[in-house]
Amino acid sequence: MPPEKSTDATTPRKSTYRETTVSAIVFGLVVGAIMNASITYAGLKIGFTIGGSTIAAVLGFGVLRGLLRRGSIAETNIGQTVASAVNIPNSGIIFTVPVLLLLDADRYALRIDGPLFWLMAVACVAGSILGCAFIIPIRKQMIEIDRLRFPTGTAVAAILKSPGVGVAKTIVLLSGAAVAVLIFLPVALPSIKLGERPEPQQPDVRVPLPGYGDLDWRLSAPRPADPEDPADRRRYEDEWKRVDRDGDGQPDLVLEHDRIDVGRLIGLPDQIEFVFAIAPFCIGAGYITGRAGLLVLAGGVLAFFVLNPVAFAMGWTPEHLSAAEVPGYAYGAFNRPLGIGMLLGGALMGVVASLPSIKEALKSLALASGQKGGSTDELGLGVLALAALLALAGLFVAADLLIDPDGGWLHGLNYHVRNLIVALIGAGWIWFGGIIIAQCTGMTDWSPISGMALLTVVLVMLLVGSHQVVGAVLIGAAMCVAISCAADMMQDLKTGHLVGAQPKRQQIVELACTGLGPFITMATMLLIVGANMATYQKPIGPDTATVAPQAQALEAVIHSVQGGEVPYALYGSGAALAVFLGLGSFAGLGVLVGLSMYLPITYILTYGIGCLLNMAVTARKGKTWAEEWGVPFCAGLIVGEAVLSLLVNALVLYQG
Amino acid sequence: MKVLGQLLIWGSLGVGALAAATAYLASLDEPDERLVGLTLAAPAGETVATEDAPEPIARSGEQITPETLASLRAAGIRNVRVNEFSFARWRGRWYFLSALGGLALGAWLSRSSPAGPRGAGREAARAASPKDTLEAVQTAIDRLRDQLPGLPDDASRLETVVAQIGHLQKTHMEAFVEARPAVIASLGLAGFAAVMSSYAAAERQINRAWSAAVDRVLDEALACLDEASARLGDARQTLC
């Protein structure tokens, strides 16, 4: 782009720097809508979603800077902000709303002409606005004062800045993306099914493309037994059971489509799960987080390498379980509830420790809002309060029309008062949850949304009665959408800080556009349900193309609450541990430890590789080199996996 | 002391987590009246069924009866997992409470030990005090502002902005952020927040100047440099 002409370098001129433009917003809306639809389908199919900021940033270059030939860094940032704002609500919705269809597809049918569809959508829109409005005042605290890393936000900034950092660093970024595609391609390929199995008894089954699992890298078979020696025969049978868990007569694969079982390869006891996910994104995020990410690994080590083996050795696990089944059992029995409790306790300590700074930040916000003619870096408290009130009204209306509480802790109060209390508690919970998720995302890039959904559903069912499933899911969905939006907004604001965007402009466009996302997700779900009904005579879940694994987990939790089986003591113990852990020098340490007890160890271990890589590169080449060259490469890792995932998801959606 | 404190913290966390994992375990050594009527949260015991696959003696969701207890004890089962929590029945409670005490003591030891010497920085900027580092940032910005009018054309001005800001971001600006513990030690958390509020605003303007220069919009870059200098002045005033 040629420099703008000047007549006098010392005279101030009117700024013509492109930022919040029509092309950026239209680009963001279109890309966001497409990502939302394809990721909704993929999420219902495989259980996790992607944020979309990295993809939108890359596409922004192609469209705004390449095709339209005028996109600036700030303008592309607005484009990716809008795109991710429209896309991200799908995370919250697909984790919660489908559970209604799993519980009772007839009673809770989602129809375009039915009130449930629209009231759920309104609640989710309310959640998205509340999530954004509540987190905005915390921007200063998290980004400017605490300097949280927000790895994806940092990676997106690296992408946006690539035109200015020189060809070498751009090549490094693209190399990272290429490496990620090469590594992740065999993981993604099996999702794509082509052709039909040439067997007459299964003519309609399509054959997946080959992946890592087809490399046939297996454990060694045990050496044959001495047929005369009964002890040796027993040894042989025991060893066969260890190497052939699925009982198909062959030693199990060490390298599967998406993971490598290092523990079994090196002969660790079966109760110790030492499996690495093949996930370049995790390595990239771990590297960008750096040494602090090892604290995340600590919780995983505690759960999977201490608690599980000790529980097995001490006889705390059911006797019929084999050693290999212990990690899965322990996850549900105590690791996840403890981890969720620690998340809550750690977040509480983090908030308490930050209160002086939050108070200062709110004071300066209020002061700037009150100054006549004064400019402020972000939206004033008045605008945020208005947005929050309108969203709260929407949440209350949805709750009032859907919840008919006749049990629980609020039993005995007036109908509307009960629902108002539910809406207010929901809003308060959204505020707190948004802070937790934004802290987690800022420190580690992980968002324990499903854990928060689980807690929300439990809380609402306690308030209004355990059979008030619709109400619980309504508030749960609003909560999940809110915290997804809060985390996404903070990532985008981090990116904005690094490229010099004006926070207020990002906040305005995000608040204005985020409400579109829930409608797109709900409409996509309607299409999917319609297609499933036509093909499988079931709307969603097992035996359909979209098994909705997260919603199935929530269904199990709802049944637990209704059966009185919620492990409150574990939640409380975890919270107490995290509160006391936070008395040390790092108040929010419990959040990190709890998070990794709650997440699958496969991703945590791969993430830990990234952290260790950062430390090794820093020790060898220095911090500046590690930052200057390592971050663009790892941003490329994150981008490469995200772009490939989206392409595969779109193809899977097309295949149907 | 600090190392001892850290060891105590992590050790106590491990003990506490292990103790918490036993919250819903009921020992079969307890008297029958404490166990009968409880609901099993997981299958208990195993017998070998005809198909060679082990089957539990009691299934998840079953209520414990005297007969169930007798069968489980005869099979040598020591613990069962139940849905109901009882603090009195929780065998790990004293370990858990001790762990909380250990965490508190470890926190006190960590906080009360004096801060260790800082590792030597690789660049001179890192060894400077926060005040000096902040002054160096403002000096660099002001020097850049003074230098630009003397350059031959806009293209060279833009290149100079990109190059010098890029260098500043990697040196003095990063060093000031790393001086966070020193600033908190001298001003407290509230004072640190006030300094960072102005500094971060300046930082954002500097980043914006860089972006505008890359995008060849000189007037925006100049305006941002002016704003950055003003905000840095505010930060220095607060720091002093």
XYZ file of C-alpha atoms in Angstrom, chain B residues 5-234:
230
model
C 6.780 -23.736 51.936
C 6.306 -24.875 48.321
C 7.008 -28.508 49.247
C 4.493 -28.277 52.067
C 1.893 -26.747 49.743
C 2.145 -29.383 47.039
C 2.436 -32.233 49.523
C -0.609 -31.013 51.419
C -2.545 -30.649 48.193
C -1.806 -34.264 47.337
C -2.833 -35.466 50.775
C -5.961 -33.311 50.709
C -7.014 -34.574 47.293
C -6.478 -38.180 48.353
C -8.473 -37.611 51.511
C -11.266 -35.911 49.550
C -11.429 -38.872 47.171
C -12.540 -41.014 50.138
C -15.457 -38.718 51.038
C -18.045 -41.114 49.698
C -16.294 -44.321 50.759
C -17.946 -46.252 53.547
C -15.792 -48.716 55.407
C -17.401 -52.103 56.026
C -15.762 -52.083 59.462
C -18.457 -49.621 60.528
C -21.387 -50.948 62.601
C -24.275 -52.251 60.514
C -26.683 -49.578 61.661
C -24.456 -46.930 60.028
C -24.359 -48.773 56.728
C -27.763 -50.376 56.204
C -29.996 -48.179 54.054
C -27.186 -46.410 52.248
C -27.293 -46.466 48.439
C -24.357 -47.837 46.499
C -22.820 -45.358 44.060
C -20.712 -48.021 42.348
C -20.793 -51.819 42.050
C -19.155 -53.656 44.915
C -17.406 -56.982 45.153
C -17.087 -59.497 42.342
C -18.050 -63.054 41.643
C -17.063 -65.059 38.625
C -20.101 -65.582 36.435
C -20.600 -68.504 34.080
C -19.350 -66.532 31.077
C -16.037 -65.932 32.874
C -16.607 -62.195 33.111
C -16.687 -60.946 36.728
C -20.037 -59.753 38.028
C -20.470 -57.490 41.086
C -21.978 -58.841 44.304
C -24.027 -55.655 44.674
C -24.885 -53.289 41.864
C -24.801 -49.541 41.673
C -28.039 -47.980 42.920
C -28.881 -50.861 45.295
C -29.587 -50.140 48.909
C -27.312 -51.872 51.387
C -29.042 -54.576 53.380
C -27.709 -56.800 56.171
C -27.500 -59.645 53.650
C -25.496 -57.483 51.229
C -23.136 -56.562 54.040
C -22.618 -60.180 54.976
C -21.841 -61.151 51.363
C -19.450 -58.268 50.882
C -17.613 -58.927 54.137
C -17.359 -62.618 53.333
C -15.770 -61.697 49.985
C -13.170 -59.604 51.840
C -14.434 -56.254 50.594
C -13.245 -53.385 52.831
C -14.921 -50.296 51.296
C -17.927 -49.441 49.200
C -18.795 -46.166 47.478
C -22.136 -44.679 48.478
C -24.249 -41.690 47.474
C -24.658 -40.303 50.967
C -21.971 -38.230 52.634
C -21.427 -38.218 56.374
C -18.641 -36.254 58.024
C -18.608 -38.689 60.928
C -18.221 -41.636 58.581
C -15.534 -39.958 56.460
C -12.292 -41.725 57.407
C -10.113 -39.221 55.616
C -11.514 -36.185 57.415
C -8.534 -35.617 59.706
C -6.098 -36.028 56.819
C -8.154 -33.506 54.894
C -8.223 -30.981 57.712
C -4.484 -31.493 58.264
C -3.954 -30.870 54.572
C -5.805 -27.574 54.853
C -3.561 -26.701 57.767
C -0.523 -27.692 55.742
C -1.655 -25.488 52.885
C -2.092 -22.539 55.223
C 1.315 -23.093 56.845
C 2.979 -23.532 53.472
C 1.397 -20.299 52.264
C 2.674 -18.471 55.341
C 6.181 -19.862 54.893
C 6.217 -18.887 51.215
C 4.948 -15.384 51.862
C 7.143 -14.657 54.856
C 10.443 -15.709 53.306
C 12.404 -12.797 51.757
C 12.389 -12.500 47.968
C 15.440 -14.105 46.343
C 17.904 -12.171 44.226
C 16.663 -11.552 40.722
C 18.466 -13.363 37.962
C 20.677 -11.106 35.882
C 18.892 -9.908 32.777
C 20.462 -10.488 29.396
C 19.973 -6.880 28.391
C 20.884 -3.737 30.314
C 17.253 -2.557 30.195
C 16.145 -5.454 32.386
C 18.507 -4.538 35.226
C 17.153 -0.951 35.467
C 14.547 0.182 38.007
C 10.929 0.512 36.848
C 11.219 4.306 36.921
C 14.316 4.241 34.733
C 12.731 1.751 32.361
C 9.604 3.869 31.997
C 11.717 6.957 31.417
C 13.648 5.056 28.749
C 10.373 4.180 26.982
C 9.223 7.802 26.994
C 12.627 9.043 25.884
C 12.592 6.604 22.973
C 9.100 7.738 21.901
C 9.966 11.427 22.178
C 13.206 10.904 20.277
C 11.293 9.173 17.515
C 8.767 12.027 17.342
C 11.601 14.552 17.043
C 13.416 12.500 14.437
C 10.557 12.011 11.984
C 10.213 15.554 10.574
C 13.876 15.485 9.555
C 13.467 12.408 7.367
C 13.292 12.873 3.587
C 9.870 11.382 2.843
C 6.847 9.581 4.280
C 8.121 6.162 3.251
C 11.262 6.526 5.347
C 9.230 7.916 8.267
C 6.969 4.884 8.188
C 9.889 2.479 8.032
C 11.561 4.253 10.943
C 8.404 4.033 13.053
C 8.041 0.297 12.369
C 11.701 -0.451 13.084
C 12.075 1.646 16.245
C 8.778 0.661 17.810
C 9.520 -2.964 17.030
C 12.827 -2.662 18.884
C 11.214 -0.801 21.797
C 8.506 -3.472 22.196
C 11.164 -6.170 22.559
C 13.384 -4.292 25.018
C 12.259 -1.537 27.423
C 8.537 -2.199 27.176
C 8.923 -5.856 27.970
C 11.339 -4.999 30.796
C 8.800 -2.661 32.395
C 6.112 -5.337 32.365
C 8.529 -7.759 34.015
C 9.187 -5.200 36.765
C 5.666 -5.836 38.092
C 6.797 -7.336 41.454
C 8.985 -4.305 42.141
C 6.191 -1.851 41.406
C 3.705 -3.773 43.550
C 6.273 -3.921 46.362
C 6.640 -0.140 46.342
C 3.076 1.036 45.552
C 0.807 -1.830 46.529
C -1.794 -3.447 44.279
C -3.987 -0.366 43.955
C -0.998 1.830 43.072
C 0.234 -0.746 40.574
C -3.202 -0.798 38.953
C -3.126 2.998 38.617
C 0.328 2.948 36.974
C -0.570 0.121 34.627
C -3.783 1.833 33.623
C -1.796 4.721 32.120
C 1.055 2.537 30.918
C -1.237 0.094 29.149
C -3.039 2.951 27.420
C 0.340 4.194 26.199
C 1.301 0.691 25.172
C -1.838 0.350 23.124
C -1.153 3.652 21.372
C 2.398 2.518 20.621
C 1.064 -0.749 19.206
C -1.441 1.221 17.153
C 1.303 3.471 15.839
C 3.185 0.397 14.677
C 0.077 -1.056 12.983
C -0.747 2.249 11.312
C 2.831 2.527 10.056
C 2.688 -0.986 8.599
C -0.584 0.008 6.910
C 1.125 3.189 5.569
C -1.140 5.653 7.426
C 1.394 8.158 8.725
C -1.000 10.665 10.288
C -2.491 7.972 12.509
C 0.958 6.780 13.538
C 2.000 10.327 14.464
C -1.184 10.976 16.442
C -0.711 7.727 18.345
C 2.878 8.583 19.205
C 1.727 11.941 20.602
C -0.952 10.248 22.700
C 1.483 7.591 23.866
C 3.931 10.209 25.097
C 1.182 11.942 27.089
C 0.034 8.679 28.699
C 3.601 7.724 29.538
C 3.947 11.042 31.303
C 0.850 10.192 33.372
